[in-house]
Amino acid sequence: MKKMLVASLALLMASQAFAADPISQRKDVFKQYKPVVGAMGKMVKGDTPYNKDEFAKLATQLEQLSQQPWQYFPAGSDAGKTDAKTEIWSKPADWQKAIDNHKAATAKLKQVALAGDLAAIKTQFGATQQTCKACHKDFRKD
């Protein structure tokens, strides 16, 4: 009984340590971007039929995702298996500007998607992707 209690406690502590790992947490959020952006991109390119309601739903998801990963970049989380560049922590004003640009672009994409004008969506989708690329260029090891 005592061994089971100790093992259970060790497992609980390990799971809490993993849950508190900001690198894993931010990677999990960013992994959620891929299917959302991928489905949107297929509609924008014409690989799949454009569906106004589905695109708006995806744009809403993307806007929600754009709010999440930034909390998982606390000081000291640049060590370990991360693709984050040290510039995130050494240039916090630039990092915050990149975050703000991305959030603004995803919010605008959501608004444009709700209106349903495919030409405007294509333009804003491209602008939103540019905020991703800019951040990767300056703040991610590729």
XYZ file of N, CA, C and O in Angstrom:
568
model
N 0.822 -1.187 0.000
C 0.000 0.000 0.000
C 0.875 1.263 0.000
O 0.586 2.217 -0.706
N 1.932 1.217 0.807
C 2.824 2.361 0.908
C 3.526 2.615 -0.430
O 3.667 3.763 -0.854
N 3.939 1.527 -1.107
C 4.606 1.671 -2.401
C 3.664 2.276 -3.437
O 4.062 3.090 -4.266
N 2.395 1.867 -3.390
C 1.424 2.399 -4.337
C 1.196 3.881 -4.086
O 1.078 4.676 -5.026
N 1.156 4.286 -2.842
C 0.985 5.686 -2.498
C 2.170 6.508 -2.991
O 1.991 7.581 -3.590
N 3.378 6.005 -2.777
C 4.583 6.709 -3.217
C 4.608 6.800 -4.744
O 4.904 7.855 -5.319
N 4.259 5.714 -5.424
C 4.236 5.716 -6.884
C 3.185 6.685 -7.409
O 3.423 7.413 -8.377
N 2.029 6.712 -6.790
C 0.972 7.634 -7.202
C 1.402 9.076 -7.015
O 1.157 9.936 -7.865
N 2.044 9.356 -5.900
C 2.531 10.703 -5.623
C 3.595 11.113 -6.636
O 3.580 12.237 -7.142
N 4.503 10.197 -6.960
C 5.552 10.486 -7.940
C 4.944 10.758 -9.310
O 5.351 11.683 -10.017
N 3.945 9.981 -9.696
C 3.276 10.167 -10.974
C 2.551 11.514 -11.014
O 2.602 12.237 -12.011
N 1.900 11.859 -9.927
C 1.207 13.142 -9.847
C 2.188 14.297 -9.979
O 1.950 15.255 -10.724
N 3.302 14.216 -9.295
C 4.309 15.282 -9.355
C 4.903 15.386 -10.762
O 5.104 16.485 -11.271
N 5.140 14.251 -11.397
C 5.686 14.260 -12.753
C 4.695 14.870 -13.728
O 5.072 15.650 -14.607
N 3.430 14.540 -13.590
C 2.425 15.090 -14.499
C 2.266 16.589 -14.293
O 2.075 17.333 -15.244
N 2.378 17.049 -13.059
C 2.291 18.485 -12.802
C 3.509 19.206 -13.358
O 3.399 20.304 -13.885
N 4.669 18.577 -13.254
C 5.881 19.185 -13.797
C 5.773 19.312 -15.307
O 6.154 20.319 -15.892
N 5.245 18.267 -15.962
C 5.074 18.324 -17.406
C 4.059 19.401 -17.777
O 4.261 20.163 -18.707
N 2.964 19.446 -17.035
C 1.916 20.430 -17.324
C 2.433 21.848 -17.143
O 1.975 22.767 -17.799
N 3.395 22.026 -16.256
C 3.931 23.354 -15.982
C 5.086 23.715 -16.921
O 5.645 24.783 -16.807
N 5.441 22.822 -17.828
C 6.542 23.061 -18.751
C 6.095 24.029 -19.848
O 5.310 23.662 -20.723
N 6.577 25.262 -19.811
C 6.101 26.250 -20.783
C 6.485 25.916 -22.221
O 5.753 26.269 -23.143
N 7.603 25.234 -22.422
C 8.005 24.883 -23.786
C 6.983 23.925 -24.392
O 6.516 24.120 -25.518
N 6.610 22.908 -23.646
C 5.601 21.959 -24.134
C 4.256 22.630 -24.337
O 3.552 22.356 -25.318
N 3.911 23.523 -23.423
C 2.619 24.201 -23.523
C 2.543 25.079 -24.758
O 1.541 25.067 -25.473
N 3.587 25.846 -25.033
C 3.535 26.713 -26.210
C 3.588 25.896 -27.496
O 2.923 26.224 -28.472
N 4.367 24.805 -27.487
C 4.399 23.939 -28.669
C 3.022 23.335 -28.932
O 2.611 23.216 -30.092
N 2.331 22.962 -27.885
C 0.980 22.403 -28.045
C 0.037 23.414 -28.695
O -0.747 23.061 -29.572
N 0.119 24.665 -28.273
C -0.742 25.692 -28.870
C -0.376 25.890 -30.341
O -1.252 25.918 -31.206
N 0.913 26.003 -30.625
C 1.320 26.238 -32.007
C 0.968 25.056 -32.917
O 0.685 25.252 -34.098
N 0.962 23.854 -32.387
C 0.549 22.688 -33.184
C -0.911 22.809 -33.607
O -1.303 22.288 -34.651
N -1.699 23.487 -32.815
C -3.115 23.678 -33.141
C -3.302 24.650 -34.310
O -4.341 24.644 -34.964
N -2.311 25.489 -34.555
C -2.383 26.431 -35.676
C -2.417 25.694 -37.016
O -3.147 26.084 -37.927
N -1.595 24.665 -37.148
C -1.367 24.028 -38.442
C -2.651 23.546 -39.134
O -2.879 23.900 -40.291
N -3.511 22.765 -38.485
C -4.716 22.323 -39.204
C -5.678 23.472 -39.525
O -6.349 23.453 -40.566
N -5.720 24.469 -38.665
C -6.619 25.605 -38.890
C -6.136 26.424 -40.088
O -6.886 26.678 -41.037
N -4.875 26.809 -40.062
C -4.315 27.608 -41.155
C -4.291 26.789 -42.445
O -4.567 27.318 -43.524
N -4.007 25.505 -42.324
C -3.981 24.647 -43.508
C -5.328 24.580 -44.201
O -5.412 24.707 -45.433
N -6.387 24.402 -43.426
C -7.737 24.341 -44.008
C -8.120 25.680 -44.631
O -8.733 25.723 -45.706
N -7.745 26.762 -43.975
C -8.031 28.089 -44.519
C -7.272 28.301 -45.830
O -7.825 28.806 -46.811
N -6.002 27.923 -45.828
C -5.169 28.084 -47.011
C -5.709 27.315 -48.208
O -5.676 27.802 -49.336
N -6.222 26.119 -47.960
C -6.793 25.327 -49.049
C -8.006 26.019 -49.666
O -8.191 25.994 -50.878
N -8.800 26.660 -48.823
C -9.964 27.392 -49.360
C -9.518 28.629 -50.129
O -10.050 28.924 -51.200
N -8.555 29.342 -49.586
C -8.070 30.563 -50.232
C -7.442 30.241 -51.585
O -7.629 30.976 -52.557
N -6.724 29.125 -51.656
C -6.072 28.726 -52.909
C -7.032 28.075 -53.894
O -6.689 27.886 -55.059
N -8.191 27.678 -53.414
C -9.144 27.004 -54.284
C -8.954 25.497 -54.341
O -9.566 24.823 -55.173
N -8.103 24.961 -53.479
C -7.897 23.511 -53.430
C -9.129 22.794 -52.894
O -9.371 21.631 -53.224
N -9.851 23.484 -52.027
C -11.148 22.992 -51.539
C -12.153 24.109 -51.770
O -11.780 25.290 -51.809
N -13.421 23.769 -51.934
C -14.422 24.819 -52.182
C -14.508 25.800 -51.011
O -14.441 25.401 -49.845
N -14.634 27.072 -51.360
C -14.803 28.100 -50.333
C -16.181 27.940 -49.700
O -17.196 27.838 -50.385
N -16.195 27.895 -48.383
C -17.428 27.814 -47.609
C -17.378 28.948 -46.596
O -16.548 28.920 -45.674
N -18.216 29.941 -46.791
C -18.190 31.146 -45.945
C -18.283 30.807 -44.459
O -17.502 31.305 -43.654
N -19.235 29.969 -44.094
C -19.434 29.649 -42.673
C -18.256 28.886 -42.096
O -17.814 29.158 -40.974
N -17.735 27.933 -42.851
C -16.595 27.153 -42.382
C -15.355 28.032 -42.253
O -14.605 27.934 -41.288
N -15.137 28.915 -43.232
C -13.981 29.797 -43.164
C -14.100 30.731 -41.967
O -13.116 30.959 -41.251
N -15.276 31.259 -41.736
C -15.480 32.153 -40.582
C -15.230 31.409 -39.280
O -14.637 31.970 -38.344
N -15.653 30.161 -39.214
C -15.404 29.351 -38.023
C -13.901 29.141 -37.809
O -13.400 29.283 -36.694
N -13.191 28.849 -38.888
C -11.741 28.670 -38.801
C -11.038 29.978 -38.417
O -10.109 29.975 -37.608
N -11.505 31.088 -38.976
C -10.916 32.389 -38.643
C -11.142 32.722 -37.174
O -10.264 33.291 -36.513
N -12.290 32.351 -36.660
C -12.580 32.560 -35.236
C -11.648 31.707 -34.377
O -11.108 32.184 -33.370
N -11.435 30.459 -34.796
C -10.508 29.584 -34.069
C -9.102 30.170 -34.073
O -8.415 30.163 -33.048
N -8.676 30.662 -35.232
C -7.332 31.224 -35.339
C -7.190 32.450 -34.440
O -6.167 32.621 -33.774
N -8.198 33.272 -34.422
C -8.149 34.467 -33.566
C -8.050 34.055 -32.095
O -7.302 34.658 -31.328
N -8.757 33.019 -31.710
C -8.677 32.524 -30.331
C -7.293 31.944 -30.047
O -6.717 32.188 -28.986
N -6.756 31.186 -30.986
C -5.414 30.625 -30.812
C -4.366 31.724 -30.685
O -3.399 31.581 -29.931
N -4.566 32.817 -31.406
C -3.577 33.897 -31.395
C -3.432 34.556 -30.030
O -2.460 35.270 -29.788
N -4.357 34.307 -29.138
C -4.305 34.874 -27.793
C -3.522 33.996 -26.814
O -3.159 34.438 -25.735
N -3.266 32.749 -27.179
C -2.828 31.758 -26.204
C -1.331 31.527 -25.998
O -0.910 31.381 -24.847
N -0.504 31.425 -27.005
C 0.848 30.911 -26.747
C 1.780 31.843 -25.988
O 2.735 31.385 -25.360
N 1.506 33.107 -25.990
C 2.468 34.104 -25.489
C 2.720 33.989 -23.998
O 3.813 34.309 -23.527
N 1.750 33.503 -23.253
C 1.921 33.335 -21.815
C 2.945 32.247 -21.485
O 3.424 32.166 -20.361
N 3.265 31.419 -22.473
C 4.177 30.301 -22.254
C 5.613 30.614 -22.672
O 6.388 29.720 -22.994
N 5.957 31.890 -22.639
C 7.316 32.328 -22.919
C 7.893 33.092 -21.717
O 8.427 34.178 -21.888
N 7.792 32.539 -20.519
C 8.332 33.267 -19.367
C 9.865 33.300 -19.400
O 10.498 32.495 -20.098
N 10.418 34.220 -18.672
C 11.873 34.298 -18.556
C 12.403 32.942 -18.107
O 11.810 32.278 -17.256
N 13.496 32.536 -18.724
C 14.115 31.261 -18.373
C 13.622 30.086 -19.196
O 14.156 28.986 -19.087
N 12.623 30.309 -20.053
C 12.112 29.193 -20.858
C 12.789 29.126 -22.226
O 12.251 28.583 -23.176
N 13.998 29.682 -22.282
C 14.774 29.615 -23.520
C 15.744 28.443 -23.510
O 16.422 28.183 -24.491
N 15.788 27.708 -22.423
C 16.665 26.548 -22.311
C 15.846 25.281 -22.526
O 14.671 25.227 -22.170
N 16.462 24.291 -23.110
C 15.761 23.043 -23.363
C 15.459 22.890 -24.840
O 16.036 23.585 -25.689
N 14.548 21.997 -25.155
C 14.201 21.713 -26.554
C 13.191 22.739 -27.046
O 11.985 22.524 -27.027
N 13.722 23.868 -27.461
C 12.879 24.959 -27.935
C 13.428 25.516 -29.239
O 14.639 25.482 -29.476
N 12.538 25.995 -30.067
C 12.923 26.658 -31.303
C 12.952 28.172 -31.122
O 13.197 28.902 -32.076
N 12.678 28.625 -29.920
C 12.629 30.055 -29.644
C 14.041 30.636 -29.603
O 14.943 30.075 -28.993
N 14.212 31.775 -30.276
C 15.479 32.498 -30.224
C 15.543 33.321 -28.944
O 14.512 33.735 -28.402
N 16.743 33.615 -28.510
C 16.925 34.406 -27.292
C 16.428 35.845 -27.462
O 16.208 36.536 -26.472
N 16.221 36.282 -28.703
C 15.723 37.641 -28.947
C 14.348 37.877 -28.322
O 13.984 39.015 -28.045
N 13.614 36.806 -28.093
C 12.313 36.949 -27.424
C 12.503 37.631 -26.073
O 11.726 38.504 -25.695
N 13.547 37.247 -25.371
C 13.788 37.768 -24.034
C 14.754 38.952 -24.038
O 14.664 39.813 -23.171
N 15.625 39.044 -25.043
C 16.578 40.160 -25.073
C 16.006 41.394 -25.762
O 16.526 42.499 -25.581
N 14.944 41.202 -26.557
C 14.296 42.325 -27.247
C 12.785 42.265 -26.987
O 11.992 42.062 -27.906
N 12.379 42.454 -25.736
C 10.968 42.276 -25.393
C 10.020 43.246 -26.106
O 8.887 42.874 -26.422
N 10.462 44.441 -26.406
C 9.581 45.388 -27.099
C 9.306 44.915 -28.529
O 8.171 44.992 -29.013
N 10.334 44.410 -29.195
C 10.158 43.881 -30.553
C 9.263 42.645 -30.533
O 8.424 42.468 -31.417
N 9.464 41.796 -29.551
C 8.650 40.586 -29.382
C 7.187 40.966 -29.168
O 6.296 40.418 -29.805
N 6.952 41.936 -28.293
C 5.576 42.357 -28.023
C 4.931 42.965 -29.267
O 3.754 42.734 -29.535
N 5.706 43.711 -30.037
C 5.176 44.299 -31.273
C 4.776 43.190 -32.250
O 3.719 43.273 -32.896
N 5.583 42.151 -32.363
C 5.258 41.021 -33.251
C 3.983 40.327 -32.787
O 3.124 39.968 -33.607
N 3.855 40.139 -31.492
C 2.644 39.524 -30.926
C 1.426 40.394 -31.244
O 0.397 39.892 -31.702
N 1.545 41.682 -30.975
C 0.429 42.600 -31.209
C 0.029 42.631 -32.690
O -1.163 42.653 -33.012
N 1.023 42.620 -33.580
C 0.736 42.606 -35.018
C -0.032 41.340 -35.399
O -0.983 41.391 -36.184
N 0.388 40.218 -34.850
C -0.273 38.947 -35.154
C -1.705 38.922 -34.618
O -2.635 38.537 -35.329
N -1.877 39.368 -33.401
C -3.224 39.411 -32.821
C -4.140 40.333 -33.629
O -5.303 40.003 -33.883
N -3.627 41.474 -34.024
C -4.429 42.426 -34.804
C -4.791 41.835 -36.169
O -5.931 41.975 -36.633
N -3.834 41.163 -36.798
C -4.092 40.574 -38.114
C -5.119 39.452 -38.029
O -5.994 39.343 -38.897
N -5.030 38.625 -36.999
C -6.006 37.535 -36.876
C -7.390 38.078 -36.533
O -8.395 37.556 -37.015
N -7.448 39.137 -35.739
C -8.747 39.756 -35.423
C -9.370 40.344 -36.685
O -10.577 40.202 -36.922
N -8.543 40.981 -37.507
C -9.057 41.557 -38.748
C -9.490 40.455 -39.710
O -10.516 40.575 -40.379
N -8.744 39.357 -39.760
C -9.127 38.237 -40.616
C -10.480 37.677 -40.193
O -11.321 37.366 -41.041
N -10.701 37.598 -38.904
C -11.997 37.123 -38.406
C -13.117 38.050 -38.882
O -14.145 37.581 -39.371
N -12.903 39.358 -38.771
C -13.917 40.324 -39.214
C -14.187 40.201 -40.709
O -15.334 40.191 -41.148
N -13.132 40.109 -41.490
C -13.259 40.004 -42.940
C -13.955 38.691 -43.299
O -14.813 38.660 -44.192
N -13.609 37.621 -42.602
C -14.220 36.315 -42.876
C -15.713 36.336 -42.594
O -16.500 35.736 -43.334
N -16.109 37.015 -41.549
C -17.535 37.101 -41.213
C -18.315 37.844 -42.296
O -19.484 37.556 -42.534
N -17.656 38.781 -42.974
C -18.304 39.509 -44.062
C -18.428 38.636 -45.315
O -19.351 38.819 -46.103
N -17.492 37.709 -45.494
C -17.611 36.730 -46.566
C -17.082 37.117 -47.940
O -17.240 36.353 -48.886
N -16.454 38.269 -48.084
C -15.903 38.694 -49.371
C -14.585 37.953 -49.607
O -13.573 38.244 -48.975
N -14.592 36.988 -50.523
C -13.432 36.130 -50.735
C -12.188 36.910 -51.150
O -11.083 36.596 -50.704
N -12.341 37.930 -51.966
C -11.180 38.734 -52.375
C -10.545 39.419 -51.165
O -9.317 39.418 -51.010
N -11.362 39.983 -50.300
C -10.854 40.625 -49.085
C -10.244 39.586 -48.148
O -9.232 39.849 -47.486
N -10.839 38.418 -48.091
C -10.313 37.325 -47.255
C -8.927 36.928 -47.729
O -8.010 36.759 -46.921
N -8.770 36.776 -49.040
C -7.462 36.386 -49.582
C -6.389 37.406 -49.207
O -5.285 37.037 -48.803
N -6.731 38.676 -49.320
C -5.781 39.741 -48.978
C -5.416 39.682 -47.496
O -4.241 39.718 -47.135
N -6.423 39.563 -46.638
C -6.154 39.562 -45.205
C -5.496 38.263 -44.749
O -4.672 38.274 -43.850
N -5.840 37.156 -45.375
C -5.184 35.894 -45.043
C -3.689 36.009 -45.335
O -2.853 35.600 -44.528
N -3.352 36.604 -46.474
C -1.939 36.827 -46.809
C -1.243 37.729 -45.804
O -0.116 37.458 -45.388
N -1.931 38.785 -45.385
C -1.359 39.700 -44.389
C -1.155 38.988 -43.053
O -0.151 39.209 -42.369
N -2.086 38.136 -42.702
C -1.977 37.387 -41.450
C -0.801 36.419 -41.519
O -0.023 36.304 -40.565
N -0.649 35.752 -42.636
C 0.486 34.838 -42.798
C 1.816 35.581 -42.708
O 2.794 35.038 -42.205
N 1.841 36.813 -43.182
C 3.071 37.601 -43.091
C 3.463 37.863 -41.639
O 4.649 37.924 -41.324
N 2.476 38.015 -40.752
C 2.825 38.214 -39.335
C 3.435 36.942 -38.761
O 4.315 37.018 -37.900
N 2.990 35.795 -39.232
C 3.586 34.525 -38.800
C 5.030 34.434 -39.288
O 5.940 34.118 -38.527
N 5.217 34.721 -40.572
C 6.549 34.635 -41.171
C 7.520 35.609 -40.516
O 8.683 35.273 -40.279
N 7.062 36.815 -40.235
C 7.926 37.816 -39.612
C 8.390 37.354 -38.236
O 9.566 37.508 -37.880
N 7.478 36.778 -37.493
C 7.832 36.297 -36.156
C 8.808 35.125 -36.257
O 9.774 35.050 -35.505
N 8.544 34.205 -37.174
C 9.458 33.065 -37.358
C 10.851 33.563 -37.743
O 11.846 33.049 -37.243
N 10.898 34.540 -38.624
C 12.181 35.070 -39.088
C 12.986 35.666 -37.932
O 14.183 35.407 -37.804
N 12.332 36.439 -37.098
C 13.049 37.159 -36.056
C 13.163 36.420 -34.724
O 14.084 36.681 -33.957
N 12.233 35.506 -34.469
C 12.170 34.944 -33.123
C 12.162 33.418 -33.059
O 12.007 32.848 -31.978
N 12.319 32.749 -34.188
C 12.291 31.282 -34.171
C 13.499 30.743 -34.912
O 13.828 31.190 -36.001
N 14.139 29.743 -34.305
C 15.240 29.044 -34.958
C 14.627 28.074 -35.960
O 13.855 27.205 -35.589
N 14.952 28.239 -37.214
C 14.417 27.338 -38.246
C 15.497 26.477 -38.823
O 16.617 26.738 -38.860
